[in-house]
mmCIF file of C-alpha atoms in Angstrom:
data_model
loop_
_atom_site.group_PDB
_atom_site.id
_atom_site.type_symbol
_atom_site.label_atom_id
_atom_site.label_comp_id
_atom_site.label_asym_id
_atom_site.label_seq_id
_atom_site.Cartn_x
_atom_site.Cartn_y
_atom_site.Cartn_z
ATOM 1 C CA ASP J 72 0.000 0.000 0.000
ATOM 2 C CA GLN J 73 1.799 3.098 -1.274
ATOM 3 C CA GLN J 74 0.844 5.949 1.045
ATOM 4 C CA VAL J 75 3.076 8.498 -0.675
ATOM 5 C CA LYS J 76 3.019 8.724 -4.460
ATOM 6 C CA GLN J 77 5.102 10.527 -7.022
ATOM 7 C CA ASN J 78 3.357 9.913 -10.310
ATOM 8 C CA SER J 79 6.016 11.403 -12.567
ATOM 9 C CA PRO J 80 9.058 9.116 -12.774
ATOM 10 C CA SER J 81 11.044 11.715 -14.693
ATOM 11 C CA LEU J 82 11.129 15.394 -15.586
ATOM 12 C CA SER J 83 13.354 17.398 -17.955
ATOM 13 C CA VAL J 84 13.705 21.147 -17.638
ATOM 14 C CA GLN J 85 15.827 23.759 -19.365
ATOM 15 C CA GLU J 86 18.441 25.497 -17.236
ATOM 16 C CA GLY J 87 17.063 28.701 -15.724
ATOM 17 C CA ARG J 88 13.455 27.589 -15.919
ATOM 18 C CA ILE J 89 11.229 26.371 -13.096
ATOM 19 C CA SER J 90 11.140 22.713 -12.048
ATOM 20 C CA ILE J 91 7.945 21.508 -10.369
ATOM 21 C CA LEU J 92 7.936 18.116 -8.700
ATOM 22 C CA ASN J 93 4.678 16.744 -7.343
ATOM 23 C CA CYS J 94 3.766 14.386 -4.550
ATOM 24 C CA ASP J 95 0.434 13.014 -3.297
ATOM 25 C CA TYR J 96 -0.351 11.201 -0.068
ATOM 26 C CA THR J 97 -3.302 9.271 1.256
ATOM 27 C CA ASN J 98 -2.906 9.239 5.028
ATOM 28 C CA SER J 99 -4.558 12.216 6.727
ATOM 29 C CA MET J 100 -2.436 11.552 9.827
ATOM 30 C CA PHE J 101 0.685 12.780 8.048
ATOM 31 C CA ASP J 102 1.594 16.195 9.393
ATOM 32 C CA TYR J 103 5.194 16.695 8.363
ATOM 33 C CA PHE J 104 6.623 16.450 4.884
ATOM 34 C CA LEU J 105 10.167 16.376 3.613
ATOM 35 C CA TRP J 106 11.960 16.400 0.288
ATOM 36 C CA TYR J 107 15.180 14.490 -0.216
ATOM 37 C CA LYS J 108 17.611 14.672 -3.098
ATOM 38 C CA LYS J 109 19.664 11.695 -4.215
ATOM 39 C CA TYR J 110 22.677 11.563 -6.483
ATOM 40 C CA PRO J 111 23.853 8.210 -7.929
ATOM 41 C CA ALA J 112 25.841 6.058 -5.505
ATOM 42 C CA GLU J 113 25.005 8.343 -2.572
ATOM 43 C CA GLY J 114 22.389 8.240 0.139
ATOM 44 C CA PRO J 115 19.453 10.676 0.046
ATOM 45 C CA THR J 116 20.170 14.082 1.556
ATOM 46 C CA PHE J 117 17.620 16.329 3.196
ATOM 47 C CA LEU J 118 16.534 19.293 1.087
ATOM 48 C CA ILE J 119 13.539 21.060 2.621
ATOM 49 C CA SER J 120 10.568 20.321 4.844
ATOM 50 C CA ILE J 121 7.144 21.686 5.698
ATOM 51 C CA SER J 122 4.845 21.224 8.647
ATOM 52 C CA SER J 123 1.101 20.864 8.181
ATOM 53 C CA ILE J 124 0.494 24.153 9.980
ATOM 54 C CA LYS J 125 2.022 25.934 6.993
ATOM 55 C CA ASP J 126 1.166 25.941 3.310
ATOM 56 C CA LYS J 127 4.514 27.207 2.045
ATOM 57 C CA ASN J 128 8.165 27.015 3.046
ATOM 58 C CA GLU J 129 10.985 28.657 1.165
ATOM 59 C CA ASP J 130 14.741 28.105 1.264
ATOM 60 C CA GLY J 131 16.701 29.909 -1.420
ATOM 61 C CA ARG J 132 15.804 28.494 -4.809
ATOM 62 C CA PHE J 133 13.612 25.787 -3.261
ATOM 63 C CA THR J 134 9.986 26.253 -2.222
ATOM 64 C CA VAL J 135 7.623 23.583 -1.004
ATOM 65 C CA PHE J 136 3.862 24.080 -1.179
ATOM 66 C CA LEU J 137 1.353 22.029 0.786
ATOM 67 C CA ASN J 138 -2.346 21.651 -0.029
ATOM 68 C CA LYS J 139 -3.749 19.644 2.867
ATOM 69 C CA SER J 140 -7.292 19.422 1.530
ATOM 70 C CA ALA J 141 -5.972 17.864 -1.682
ATOM 71 C CA LYS J 142 -3.298 15.841 0.148
ATOM 72 C CA HIS J 143 -0.787 17.215 -2.302
ATOM 73 C CA LEU J 144 2.574 18.863 -2.065
ATOM 74 C CA SER J 145 4.963 20.210 -4.625
ATOM 75 C CA LEU J 146 8.588 21.289 -4.772
ATOM 76 C CA HIS J 147 9.492 24.273 -6.935
ATOM 77 C CA ILE J 148 13.079 24.926 -7.968
ATOM 78 C CA VAL J 149 13.707 28.362 -9.465
ATOM 79 C CA PRO J 150 15.921 28.852 -11.358
ATOM 80 C CA SER J 151 16.884 25.270 -12.160
ATOM 81 C CA GLN J 152 20.579 24.524 -12.480
ATOM 82 C CA PRO J 153 22.388 21.527 -14.025
ATOM 83 C CA GLY J 154 23.627 20.569 -10.547
ATOM 84 C CA ASP J 155 20.000 20.044 -9.525
ATOM 85 C CA SER J 156 19.859 16.954 -11.743
ATOM 86 C CA ALA J 157 19.128 14.128 -9.305
ATOM 87 C CA VAL J 158 16.323 11.919 -8.057
ATOM 88 C CA TYR J 159 13.940 13.702 -5.691
ATOM 89 C CA PHE J 160 11.951 11.807 -3.085
ATOM 90 C CA CYS J 161 9.141 13.195 -1.018
ATOM 91 C CA ALA J 162 8.554 11.703 2.394
ATOM 92 C CA ALA J 163 5.739 12.059 4.895
ATOM 93 C CA SER J 164 5.583 11.518 8.611
ATOM 94 C CA PRO J 165 2.916 11.471 11.262
ATOM 95 C CA THR J 166 4.015 13.125 14.505
ATOM 96 C CA GLY J 167 6.991 11.136 15.642
ATOM 97 C CA ASN J 168 9.780 9.456 13.765
ATOM 98 C CA GLN J 169 8.198 7.259 11.140
ATOM 99 C CA PHE J 170 8.889 8.196 7.527
ATOM 100 C CA TYR J 171 7.171 7.003 4.366
ATOM 101 C CA PHE J 172 8.801 7.667 1.002
ATOM 102 C CA GLY J 173 7.491 8.132 -2.509
ATOM 103 C CA THR J 174 8.955 6.374 -5.526
ATOM 104 C CA GLY J 175 10.995 9.349 -6.657
ATOM 105 C CA THR J 176 11.167 11.686 -9.648
ATOM 106 C CA SER J 177 14.342 11.872 -11.711
ATOM 107 C CA LEU J 178 15.010 15.497 -12.635
ATOM 108 C CA THR J 179 17.281 16.382 -15.545
ATOM 109 C CA VAL J 180 18.226 20.027 -16.009
ATOM 110 C CA ILE J 181 19.426 20.627 -19.530
ATOM 111 C CA PRO J 182 22.181 23.250 -19.923
ATOM 112 C CA GLU S 151 30.014 16.275 12.319
ATOM 113 C CA ALA S 152 30.448 12.694 11.134
ATOM 114 C CA GLY S 153 27.576 11.283 9.119
ATOM 115 C CA VAL S 154 26.013 7.844 9.039
ATOM 116 C CA ALA S 155 28.653 5.276 8.155
ATOM 117 C CA GLN S 156 27.861 2.081 6.290
ATOM 118 C CA SER S 157 29.944 -0.798 5.037
ATOM 119 C CA PRO S 158 30.568 -2.418 2.691
ATOM 120 C CA ARG S 159 29.690 -0.101 -0.219
ATOM 121 C CA TYR S 160 29.193 -2.981 -2.634
ATOM 122 C CA LYS S 161 28.604 -6.687 -2.237
ATOM 123 C CA ILE S 162 28.105 -9.382 -4.834
ATOM 124 C CA ILE S 163 26.971 -12.817 -3.703
ATOM 125 C CA GLU S 164 25.305 -15.869 -5.145
ATOM 126 C CA LYS S 165 21.763 -16.808 -4.215
ATOM 127 C CA ARG S 166 21.454 -18.855 -1.052
ATOM 128 C CA GLN S 167 24.610 -17.276 0.389
ATOM 129 C CA SER S 168 24.601 -15.085 3.496
ATOM 130 C CA VAL S 169 25.529 -11.429 3.758
ATOM 131 C CA ALA S 170 25.775 -8.840 6.510
ATOM 132 C CA PHE S 171 25.757 -5.062 6.451
ATOM 133 C CA TRP S 172 27.000 -2.718 9.142
ATOM 134 C CA CYS S 173 25.848 0.751 10.142
ATOM 135 C CA ASN S 174 27.157 3.343 12.587
ATOM 136 C CA PRO S 175 24.647 6.170 13.108
ATOM 137 C CA ILE S 176 25.329 9.789 13.922
ATOM 138 C CA SER S 177 26.466 10.131 17.510
ATOM 139 C CA GLY S 178 23.565 10.810 19.845
ATOM 140 C CA HIS S 179 20.878 9.637 17.445
ATOM 141 C CA ALA S 180 18.520 7.321 19.273
ATOM 142 C CA THR S 181 16.608 6.044 16.260
ATOM 143 C CA LEU S 182 18.144 3.890 13.562
ATOM 144 C CA TYR S 183 16.445 2.683 10.388
ATOM 145 C CA TRP S 184 17.219 0.138 7.706
ATOM 146 C CA TYR S 185 15.622 0.805 4.333
ATOM 147 C CA GLN S 186 15.640 -1.317 1.199
ATOM 148 C CA GLN S 187 15.648 0.543 -2.106
ATOM 149 C CA ILE S 188 15.025 -1.547 -5.189
ATOM 150 C CA LEU S 189 15.998 0.045 -8.493
ATOM 151 C CA GLY S 190 13.319 2.493 -9.633
ATOM 152 C CA GLN S 191 11.488 2.500 -6.309
ATOM 153 C CA GLY S 192 11.522 4.604 -3.181
ATOM 154 C CA PRO S 193 13.135 3.492 0.066
ATOM 155 C CA LYS S 194 11.053 0.910 1.915
ATOM 156 C CA LEU S 195 11.417 0.615 5.677
ATOM 157 C CA LEU S 196 12.623 -2.779 6.834
ATOM 158 C CA ILE S 197 13.169 -2.142 10.515
ATOM 159 C CA GLN S 198 13.289 0.775 12.944
ATOM 160 C CA PHE S 199 15.106 0.759 16.276
ATOM 161 C CA GLN S 200 14.680 3.176 19.149
ATOM 162 C CA ASN S 201 17.898 2.787 21.132
ATOM 163 C CA ASN S 202 18.283 -1.007 21.148
ATOM 164 C CA GLY S 203 14.575 -1.846 20.986
ATOM 165 C CA VAL S 204 12.598 -2.600 17.826
ATOM 166 C CA VAL S 205 9.859 -0.066 17.033
ATOM 167 C CA ASP S 206 8.682 -1.441 13.699
ATOM 168 C CA ASP S 207 9.743 -4.538 11.798
ATOM 169 C CA SER S 208 6.443 -5.233 10.070
ATOM 170 C CA GLN S 209 8.001 -5.230 6.591
ATOM 171 C CA LEU S 210 11.084 -7.258 7.460
ATOM 172 C CA PRO S 211 11.016 -10.731 5.845
ATOM 173 C CA LYS S 212 11.827 -12.454 9.084
ATOM 174 C CA ASP S 213 12.362 -15.869 7.535
ATOM 175 C CA ARG S 214 15.585 -14.602 5.980
ATOM 176 C CA PHE S 215 16.347 -11.129 7.313
ATOM 177 C CA SER S 216 17.517 -10.282 10.805
ATOM 178 C CA ALA S 217 18.832 -7.133 12.412
ATOM 179 C CA GLU S 218 20.249 -6.153 15.730
ATOM 180 C CA ARG S 219 21.397 -2.998 17.432
ATOM 181 C CA LEU S 220 23.566 -3.965 20.344
ATOM 182 C CA LYS S 221 24.108 -1.300 23.008
ATOM 183 C CA GLY S 222 21.855 1.088 21.097
ATOM 184 C CA VAL S 223 24.589 2.305 18.737
ATOM 185 C CA ASP S 224 25.877 0.241 15.787
ATOM 186 C CA SER S 225 23.582 -2.061 13.890
ATOM 187 C CA THR S 226 23.939 -5.038 11.585
ATOM 188 C CA LEU S 227 21.462 -6.310 9.022
ATOM 189 C CA LYS S 228 21.811 -9.908 7.844
ATOM 190 C CA ILE S 229 20.271 -11.831 4.997
ATOM 191 C CA GLN S 230 20.418 -15.615 5.158
ATOM 192 C CA PRO S 231 19.881 -17.106 2.631
ATOM 193 C CA ALA S 232 19.795 -14.424 -0.059
ATOM 194 C CA LYS S 233 17.396 -14.525 -3.002
ATOM 195 C CA LEU S 234 17.660 -12.847 -6.386
ATOM 196 C CA GLU S 235 14.928 -10.349 -5.429
ATOM 197 C CA ASP S 236 17.061 -9.100 -2.536
ATOM 198 C CA SER S 237 19.245 -7.227 -5.014
ATOM 199 C CA ALA S 238 18.880 -3.623 -3.902
ATOM 200 C CA VAL S 239 20.568 -0.770 -2.108
ATOM 201 C CA TYR S 240 20.342 -1.118 1.654
ATOM 202 C CA LEU S 241 20.248 2.270 3.312
ATOM 203 C CA CYS S 242 20.846 2.958 6.961
ATOM 204 C CA ALA S 243 19.511 6.175 8.438
ATOM 205 C CA SER S 244 19.354 7.762 11.849
ATOM 206 C CA SER S 245 17.426 10.506 13.588
ATOM 207 C CA LEU S 246 17.484 12.116 16.997
ATOM 208 C CA GLY S 247 14.452 10.066 17.908
ATOM 209 C CA VAL S 248 12.730 12.550 20.178
ATOM 210 C CA GLY S 249 9.436 11.730 18.507
ATOM 211 C CA THR S 250 8.255 15.232 17.757
ATOM 212 C CA THR S 251 7.294 16.869 14.486
ATOM 213 C CA GLY S 252 10.326 18.241 12.728
ATOM 214 C CA GLU S 253 12.637 15.268 12.908
ATOM 215 C CA LYS S 254 14.842 14.565 9.934
ATOM 216 C CA LEU S 255 16.421 11.398 8.674
ATOM 217 C CA PHE S 256 20.116 11.353 7.893
ATOM 218 C CA PHE S 257 21.172 8.636 5.473
ATOM 219 C CA GLY S 258 24.374 6.757 4.888
ATOM 220 C CA SER S 259 25.671 6.107 1.375
ATOM 221 C CA GLY S 260 24.147 2.655 1.320
ATOM 222 C CA THR S 261 25.313 -0.842 0.452
ATOM 223 C CA GLN S 262 24.560 -1.990 -3.067
ATOM 224 C CA LEU S 263 23.835 -5.715 -3.012
ATOM 225 C CA SER S 264 23.788 -7.834 -6.140
ATOM 226 C CA VAL S 265 22.537 -11.402 -5.814
ATOM 227 C CA LEU S 266 23.485 -13.590 -8.775
#
C-alpha cells in the first residue's frame, strides 16, 4: 500500500526555468513532509521540509507548497541549475519518527 | 560532524549465500532505520530501532532477514539465505528520535547488493 506517491518518474527542464515536482499522499495523519535529493551512488540528503500548519516554506531556490485538503505537495526549484539533476523523493511523517517515502522523480536540467 | 557510516559499499553474492551489512549512526541519534531501495522504487522501511529496541519490523522478511542494534549504537542487518529479489541498495539512516514533528532522517551512502 503506497501511502506516498510521485506519479512522474522523470522530468526534464531547461536550465534557468522552473522545475515543479509533485507528490500526493493518502494518510490524513501525516503532518510533516520532507523532500530528499539523491545523487547516484550516494544516500538521500535532506533538502527542505514543511509542517502541516504551513502551506509554504521557502529556502533559497527551493519552495515547497502544501495543499492539505488535496493531500498534495509540490517542490518548486527556481531557477533550475544543471547541478540540480538528481532523483527527488518526497517523504511524509505522522508526529513522531516514522517516515514514508514516494517512488521518486528523476530530474534532468538541460544546460 | 560525522555522518552515518555504512559498510561495505558494494557486495556481490550468489543466491542462497549469506551477507551482513554494518551501520554506525550519527552520535547521539537514538533512532536507527534500515531501508531497502530496489531500483526504480523509493526506500522501503525494513526495521526501525529506538535505542536497542525494535519499534517497527512489520516489513522485514523475518524468515531470511535479521537485524540487531547492540548497546543502542551500531547495527547489523543480515540476509540468510539471499534470493535474487534481494538485489537492492540497503540504506541505513538515523534521527534524533525525540518523537516530535520536525525530525529529519540522515542517510548513509548505502550498500549496493547484487545477488546472482
